[in-house]
PDB file of C-alpha atoms in Angstrom:
ATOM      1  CA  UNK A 214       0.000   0.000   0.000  1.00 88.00           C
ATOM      2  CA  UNK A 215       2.374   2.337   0.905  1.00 93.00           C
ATOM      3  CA  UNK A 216       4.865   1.637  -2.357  1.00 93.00           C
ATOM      4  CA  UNK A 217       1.103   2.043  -4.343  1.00 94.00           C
ATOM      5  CA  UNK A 218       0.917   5.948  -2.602  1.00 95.00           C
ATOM      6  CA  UNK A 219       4.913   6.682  -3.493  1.00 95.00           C
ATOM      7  CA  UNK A 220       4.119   5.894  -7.122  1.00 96.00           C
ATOM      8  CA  UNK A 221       0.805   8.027  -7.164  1.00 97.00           C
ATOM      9  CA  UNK A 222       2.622  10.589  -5.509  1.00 95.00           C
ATOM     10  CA  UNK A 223       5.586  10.521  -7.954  1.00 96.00           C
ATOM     11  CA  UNK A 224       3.471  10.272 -10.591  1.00 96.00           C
ATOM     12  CA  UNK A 225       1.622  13.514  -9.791  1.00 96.00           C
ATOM     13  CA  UNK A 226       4.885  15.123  -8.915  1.00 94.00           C
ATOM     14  CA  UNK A 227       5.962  14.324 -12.167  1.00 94.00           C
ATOM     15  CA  UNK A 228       2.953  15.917 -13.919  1.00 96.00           C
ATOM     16  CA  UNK A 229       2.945  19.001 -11.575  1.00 95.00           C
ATOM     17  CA  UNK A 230       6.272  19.785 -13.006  1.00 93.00           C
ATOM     18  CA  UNK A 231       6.981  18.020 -16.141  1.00 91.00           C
ATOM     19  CA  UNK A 232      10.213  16.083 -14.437  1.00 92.00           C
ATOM     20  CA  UNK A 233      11.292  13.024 -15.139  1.00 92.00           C
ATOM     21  CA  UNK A 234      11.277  10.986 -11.986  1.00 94.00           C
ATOM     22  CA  UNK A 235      12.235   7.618 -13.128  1.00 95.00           C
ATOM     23  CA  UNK A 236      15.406   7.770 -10.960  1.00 96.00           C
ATOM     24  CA  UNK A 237      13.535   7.936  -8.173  1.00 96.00           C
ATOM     25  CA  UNK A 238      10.670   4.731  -9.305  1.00 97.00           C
ATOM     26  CA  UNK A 239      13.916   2.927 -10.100  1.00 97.00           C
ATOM     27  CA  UNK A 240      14.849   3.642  -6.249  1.00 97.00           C
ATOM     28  CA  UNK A 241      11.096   2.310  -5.463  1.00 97.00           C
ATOM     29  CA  UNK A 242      10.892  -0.825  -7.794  1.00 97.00           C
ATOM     30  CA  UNK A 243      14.555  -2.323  -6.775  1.00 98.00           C
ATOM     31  CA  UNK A 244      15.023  -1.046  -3.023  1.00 97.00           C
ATOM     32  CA  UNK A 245      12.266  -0.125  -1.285  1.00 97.00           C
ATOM     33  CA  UNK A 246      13.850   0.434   2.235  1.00 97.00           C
ATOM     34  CA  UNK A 247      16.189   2.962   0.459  1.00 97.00           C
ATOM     35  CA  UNK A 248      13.482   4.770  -1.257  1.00 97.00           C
ATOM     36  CA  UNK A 249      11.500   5.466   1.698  1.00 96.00           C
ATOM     37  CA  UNK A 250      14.931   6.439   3.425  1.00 95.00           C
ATOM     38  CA  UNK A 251      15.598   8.875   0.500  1.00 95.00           C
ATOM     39  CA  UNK A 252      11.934  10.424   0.669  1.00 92.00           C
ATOM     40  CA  UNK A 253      11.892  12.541   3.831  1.00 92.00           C
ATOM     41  CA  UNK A 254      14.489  14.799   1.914  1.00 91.00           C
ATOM     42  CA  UNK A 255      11.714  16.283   0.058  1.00 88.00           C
ATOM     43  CA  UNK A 256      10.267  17.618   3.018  1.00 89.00           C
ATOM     44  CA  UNK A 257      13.593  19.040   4.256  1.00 90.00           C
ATOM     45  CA  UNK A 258      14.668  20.467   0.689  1.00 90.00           C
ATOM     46  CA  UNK A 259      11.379  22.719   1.308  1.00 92.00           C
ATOM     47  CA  UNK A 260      12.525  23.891   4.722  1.00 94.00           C
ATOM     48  CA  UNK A 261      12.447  27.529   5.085  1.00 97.00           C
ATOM     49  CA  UNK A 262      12.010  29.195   8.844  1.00 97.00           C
ATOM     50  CA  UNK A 263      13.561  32.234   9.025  1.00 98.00           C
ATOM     51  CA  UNK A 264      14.615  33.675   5.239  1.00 98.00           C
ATOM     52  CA  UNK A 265      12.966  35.175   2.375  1.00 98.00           C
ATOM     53  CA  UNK A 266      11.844  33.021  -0.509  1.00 98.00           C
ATOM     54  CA  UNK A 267      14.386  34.839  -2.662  1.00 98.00           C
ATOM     55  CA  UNK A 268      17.124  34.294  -0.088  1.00 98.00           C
ATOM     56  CA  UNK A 269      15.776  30.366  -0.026  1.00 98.00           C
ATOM     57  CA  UNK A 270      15.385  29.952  -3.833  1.00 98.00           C
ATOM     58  CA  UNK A 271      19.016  31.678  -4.837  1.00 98.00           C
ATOM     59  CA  UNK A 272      20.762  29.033  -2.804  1.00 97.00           C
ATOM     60  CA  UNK A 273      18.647  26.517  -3.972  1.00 96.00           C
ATOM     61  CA  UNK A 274      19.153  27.683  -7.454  1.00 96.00           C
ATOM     62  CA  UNK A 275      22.668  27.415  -6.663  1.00 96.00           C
ATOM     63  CA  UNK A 276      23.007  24.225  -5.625  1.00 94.00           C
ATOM     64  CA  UNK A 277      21.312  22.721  -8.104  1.00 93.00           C
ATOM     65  CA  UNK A 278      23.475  24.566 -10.703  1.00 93.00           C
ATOM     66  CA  UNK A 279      26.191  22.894  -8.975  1.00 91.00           C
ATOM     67  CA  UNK A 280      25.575  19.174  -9.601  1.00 89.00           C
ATOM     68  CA  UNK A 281      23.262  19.475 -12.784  1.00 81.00           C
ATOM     69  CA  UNK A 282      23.362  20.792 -16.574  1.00 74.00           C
ATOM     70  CA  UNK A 283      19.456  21.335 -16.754  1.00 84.00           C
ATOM     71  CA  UNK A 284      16.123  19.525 -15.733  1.00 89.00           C
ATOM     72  CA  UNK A 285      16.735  19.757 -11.866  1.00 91.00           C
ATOM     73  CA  UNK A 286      17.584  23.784 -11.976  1.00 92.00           C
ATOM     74  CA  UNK A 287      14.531  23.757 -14.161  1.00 94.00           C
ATOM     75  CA  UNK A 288      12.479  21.934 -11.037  1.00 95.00           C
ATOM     76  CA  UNK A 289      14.388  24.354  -8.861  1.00 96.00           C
ATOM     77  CA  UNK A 290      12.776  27.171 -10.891  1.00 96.00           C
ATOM     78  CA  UNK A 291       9.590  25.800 -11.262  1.00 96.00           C
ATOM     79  CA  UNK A 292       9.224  25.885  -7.933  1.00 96.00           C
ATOM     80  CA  UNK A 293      10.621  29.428  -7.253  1.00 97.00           C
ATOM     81  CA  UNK A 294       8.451  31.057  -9.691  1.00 97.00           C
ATOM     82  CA  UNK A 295       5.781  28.565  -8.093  1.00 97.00           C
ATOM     83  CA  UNK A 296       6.172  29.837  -4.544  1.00 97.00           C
ATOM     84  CA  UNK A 297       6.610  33.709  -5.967  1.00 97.00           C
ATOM     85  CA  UNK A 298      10.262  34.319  -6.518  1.00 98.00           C
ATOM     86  CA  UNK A 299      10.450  37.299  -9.185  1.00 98.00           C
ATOM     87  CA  UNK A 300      11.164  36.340 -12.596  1.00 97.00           C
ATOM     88  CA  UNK A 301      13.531  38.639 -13.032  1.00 97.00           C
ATOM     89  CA  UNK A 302      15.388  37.716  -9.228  1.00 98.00           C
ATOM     90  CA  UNK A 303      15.494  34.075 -10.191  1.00 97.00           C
ATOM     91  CA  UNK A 304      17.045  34.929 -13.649  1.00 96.00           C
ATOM     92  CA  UNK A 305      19.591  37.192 -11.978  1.00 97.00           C
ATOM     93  CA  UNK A 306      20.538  34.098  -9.846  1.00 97.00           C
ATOM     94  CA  UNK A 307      21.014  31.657 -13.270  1.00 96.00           C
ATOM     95  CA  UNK A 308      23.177  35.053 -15.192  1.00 95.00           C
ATOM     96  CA  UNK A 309      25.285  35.144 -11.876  1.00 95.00           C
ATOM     97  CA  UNK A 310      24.672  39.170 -12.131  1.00 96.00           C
ATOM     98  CA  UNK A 311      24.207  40.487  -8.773  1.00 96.00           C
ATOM     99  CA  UNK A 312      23.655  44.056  -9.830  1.00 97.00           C
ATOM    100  CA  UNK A 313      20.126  42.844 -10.847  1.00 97.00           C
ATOM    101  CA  UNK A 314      18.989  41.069  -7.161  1.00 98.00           C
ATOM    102  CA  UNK A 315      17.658  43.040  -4.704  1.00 98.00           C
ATOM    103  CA  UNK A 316      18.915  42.283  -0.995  1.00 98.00           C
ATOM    104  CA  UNK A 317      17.465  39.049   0.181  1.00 98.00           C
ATOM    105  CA  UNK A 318      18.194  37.216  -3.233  1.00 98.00           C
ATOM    106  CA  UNK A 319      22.015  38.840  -3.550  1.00 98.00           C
ATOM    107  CA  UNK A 320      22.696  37.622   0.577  1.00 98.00           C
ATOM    108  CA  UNK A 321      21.330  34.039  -0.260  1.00 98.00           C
ATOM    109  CA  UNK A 322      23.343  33.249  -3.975  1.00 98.00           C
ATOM    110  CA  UNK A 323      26.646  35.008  -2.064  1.00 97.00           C
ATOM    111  CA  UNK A 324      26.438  32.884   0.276  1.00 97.00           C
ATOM    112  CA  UNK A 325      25.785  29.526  -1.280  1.00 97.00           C
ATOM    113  CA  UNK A 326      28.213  30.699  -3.843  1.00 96.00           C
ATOM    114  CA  UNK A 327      31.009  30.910  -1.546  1.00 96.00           C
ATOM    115  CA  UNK A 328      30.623  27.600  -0.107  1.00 96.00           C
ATOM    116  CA  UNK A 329      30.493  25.824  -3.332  1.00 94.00           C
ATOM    117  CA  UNK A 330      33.243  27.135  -4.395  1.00 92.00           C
ATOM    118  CA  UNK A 331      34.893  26.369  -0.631  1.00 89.00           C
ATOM    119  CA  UNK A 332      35.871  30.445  -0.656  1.00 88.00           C
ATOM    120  CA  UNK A 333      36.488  30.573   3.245  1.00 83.00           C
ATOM    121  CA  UNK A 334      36.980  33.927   3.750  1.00 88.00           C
ATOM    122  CA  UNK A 335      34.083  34.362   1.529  1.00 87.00           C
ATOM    123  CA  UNK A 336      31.914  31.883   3.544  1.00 87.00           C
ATOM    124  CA  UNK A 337      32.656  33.246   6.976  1.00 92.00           C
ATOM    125  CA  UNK A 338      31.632  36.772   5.517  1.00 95.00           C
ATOM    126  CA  UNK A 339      28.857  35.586   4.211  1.00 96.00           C
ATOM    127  CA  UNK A 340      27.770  33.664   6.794  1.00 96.00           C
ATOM    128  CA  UNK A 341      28.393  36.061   9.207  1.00 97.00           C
ATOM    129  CA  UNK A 342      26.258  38.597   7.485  1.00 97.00           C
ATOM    130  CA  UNK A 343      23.149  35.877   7.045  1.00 98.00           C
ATOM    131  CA  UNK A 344      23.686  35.578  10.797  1.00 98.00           C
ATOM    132  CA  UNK A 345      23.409  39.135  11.215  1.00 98.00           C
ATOM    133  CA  UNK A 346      20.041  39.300   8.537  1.00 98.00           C
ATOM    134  CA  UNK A 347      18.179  36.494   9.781  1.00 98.00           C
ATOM    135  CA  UNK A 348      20.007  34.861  12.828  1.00 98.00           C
ATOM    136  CA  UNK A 349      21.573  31.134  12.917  1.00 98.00           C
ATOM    137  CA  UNK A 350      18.223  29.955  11.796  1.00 98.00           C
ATOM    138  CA  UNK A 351      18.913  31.800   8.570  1.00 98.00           C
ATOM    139  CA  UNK A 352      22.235  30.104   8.398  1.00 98.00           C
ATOM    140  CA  UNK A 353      20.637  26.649   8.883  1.00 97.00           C
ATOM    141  CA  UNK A 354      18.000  27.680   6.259  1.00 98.00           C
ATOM    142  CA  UNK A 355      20.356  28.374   3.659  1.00 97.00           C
ATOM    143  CA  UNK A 356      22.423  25.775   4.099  1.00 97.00           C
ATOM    144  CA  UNK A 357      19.624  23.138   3.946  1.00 96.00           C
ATOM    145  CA  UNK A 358      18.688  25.195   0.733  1.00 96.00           C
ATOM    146  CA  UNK A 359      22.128  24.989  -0.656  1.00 96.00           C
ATOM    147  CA  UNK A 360      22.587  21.060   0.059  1.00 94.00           C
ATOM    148  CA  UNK A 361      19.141  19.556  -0.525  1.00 91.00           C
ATOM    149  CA  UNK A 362      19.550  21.954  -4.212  1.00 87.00           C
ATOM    150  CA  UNK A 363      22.616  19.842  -4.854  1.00 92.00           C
ATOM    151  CA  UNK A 364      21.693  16.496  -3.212  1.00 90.00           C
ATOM    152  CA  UNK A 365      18.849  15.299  -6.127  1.00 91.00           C
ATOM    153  CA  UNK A 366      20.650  15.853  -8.918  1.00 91.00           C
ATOM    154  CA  UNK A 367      23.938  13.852  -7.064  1.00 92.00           C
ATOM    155  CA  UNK A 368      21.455  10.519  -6.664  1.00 94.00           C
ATOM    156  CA  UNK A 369      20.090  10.992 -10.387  1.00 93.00           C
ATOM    157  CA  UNK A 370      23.747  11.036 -11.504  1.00 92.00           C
ATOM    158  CA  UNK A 371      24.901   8.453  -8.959  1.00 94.00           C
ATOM    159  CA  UNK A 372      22.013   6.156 -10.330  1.00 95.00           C
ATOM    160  CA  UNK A 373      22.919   6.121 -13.870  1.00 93.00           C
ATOM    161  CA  UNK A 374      19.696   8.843 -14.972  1.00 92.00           C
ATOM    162  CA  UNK A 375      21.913  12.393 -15.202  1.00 87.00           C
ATOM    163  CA  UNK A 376      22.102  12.286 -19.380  1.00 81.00           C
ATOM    164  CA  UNK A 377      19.963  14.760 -20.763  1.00 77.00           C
ATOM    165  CA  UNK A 378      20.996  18.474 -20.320  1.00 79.00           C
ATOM    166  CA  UNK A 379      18.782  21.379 -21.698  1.00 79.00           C
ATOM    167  CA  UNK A 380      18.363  25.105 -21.721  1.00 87.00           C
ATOM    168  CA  UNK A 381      16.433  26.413 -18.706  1.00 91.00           C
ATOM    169  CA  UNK A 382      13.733  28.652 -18.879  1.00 86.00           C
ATOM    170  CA  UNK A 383      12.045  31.013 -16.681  1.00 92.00           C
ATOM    171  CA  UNK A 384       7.805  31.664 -17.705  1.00 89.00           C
ATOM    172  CA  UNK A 385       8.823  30.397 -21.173  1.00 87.00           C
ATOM    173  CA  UNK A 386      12.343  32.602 -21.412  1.00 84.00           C
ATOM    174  CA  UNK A 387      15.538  31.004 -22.277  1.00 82.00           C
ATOM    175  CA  UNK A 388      18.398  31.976 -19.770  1.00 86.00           C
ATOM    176  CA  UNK A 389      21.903  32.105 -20.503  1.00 80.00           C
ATOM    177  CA  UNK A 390      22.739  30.300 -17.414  1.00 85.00           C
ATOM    178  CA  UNK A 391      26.590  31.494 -15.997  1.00 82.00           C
ATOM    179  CA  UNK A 392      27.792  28.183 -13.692  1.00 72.00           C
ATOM    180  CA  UNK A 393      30.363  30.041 -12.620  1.00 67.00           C
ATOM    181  CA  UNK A 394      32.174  33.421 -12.357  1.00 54.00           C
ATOM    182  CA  UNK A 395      34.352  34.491 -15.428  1.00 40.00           C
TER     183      UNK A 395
END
C-alpha cells in the first residue's frame, strides 16, 4: 500500500512539473527500504524558517546549478516562480549578475556561492552577514537550501539517470545560465 501511494505521488509530482522521476521509481521498484529512506528529503529540501523566498530559492538555485546541466535547476525554478520568486530575481541568480537582485536574493546566492566554491573567507563573511540578517536559523535555512539543491541531482547522476541536459527557462524565457564566475 504504501509503495502504491509513493508511485501516485511521484506520478503527480511528475505531472505538476513536467520532471522526469524515473530515478527515483527505479529507487522504489529495486530497493524499497532505500526509497522510503531517501523520501523525507523532500520535506527538508522545502525547509524555510527564518529567510525570504528569494534568499531560499538563490541558494537553492545554486546548488542545483552545482551538480546538474538542466532539468533539476529547471524543477528548482519551477518551484521558485511557483512559490513567488520574481522572474527577473530568479534569472539574476542563473546570469550570476548580482547588480540585478535586490537584498534578500544577492545575501542568499553570495552565500551559497562561496561555499560551493569552498571560498572561506568568503563563507565566513557571508555567513556572518546571514547571521546578522536572519540569525543562525537563517544560516541553517540556507544551508539546507544549498545542500538539498545539490543532493537530487547527485542521486540521479549516482544512479545512472543524469544524461539529458537542456536550456532552462524562466515563464517560457531562455536563460543564458553562468555556472560560474568568469
Amino acid at each position: 500500500m504504501r509503495s502504491w501511494i509513493a508511485r501516485r505521488t511521484l506520478r503527480a509530482f511528475a505531472k505538476r512539473y513536467g520532471y522526469d522521476v524515473s530515478y527515483m521509481e527505479m529507487m522504489l521498484n529495486v530497493s524499497p527500504a532505500a526509497f522510503f529512506k531517501f523520501a523525507p528529503l523532500m520535506k527538508a529540501a522545502a525547509h524555510r524558517e527564518a529567510v525570504p523566498i528569494d534568499a531560499s530559492f538563490a541558494a537553492k538555485i545554486v546548488g542545483a546549478l552545482a551538480e546538474d546541466c538542466g532539468p533539476c535547476t529547471q524543477l528548482v525554478v519551477d518551484m521558485a516562480l511557483e512559490a513567488g520568486m520574481p522572474r527577473d530575481q530568479i534569472e539574476a541568480v542563473l546570469r550570476r549578475d548580482p547588480r540585478a537582485m535586490n537584498e534578500a536574493t544577492t545575501l542568499g546566492f553570495r552565500f551559497a556561492d562561496a561555499v560551493v566554491r569552498r571560498a572561506a573567507e568568503a563563507e565566513d563573511e557571508f555567513r556572518d552577514a546571514v547571521r546578522a540578517q536572519w540569525g543562525q536559523k537563517g544560516v541553517i535555512d540556507l544551508t539546507l537550501a544549498l545542500q538539498m539543491g545539490r543532493m537530487f541531482p547527485m542521486v540521479k547522476a549516482g544512479l545512472g539517470y543524469a544524461k539529458e541536459c537542456r536550456r532552462v527557462t524562466v515563464s517560457g524565457h531562455n536563460v543564458d545560465v553562468v555556472k560560474q564566475a568568469a
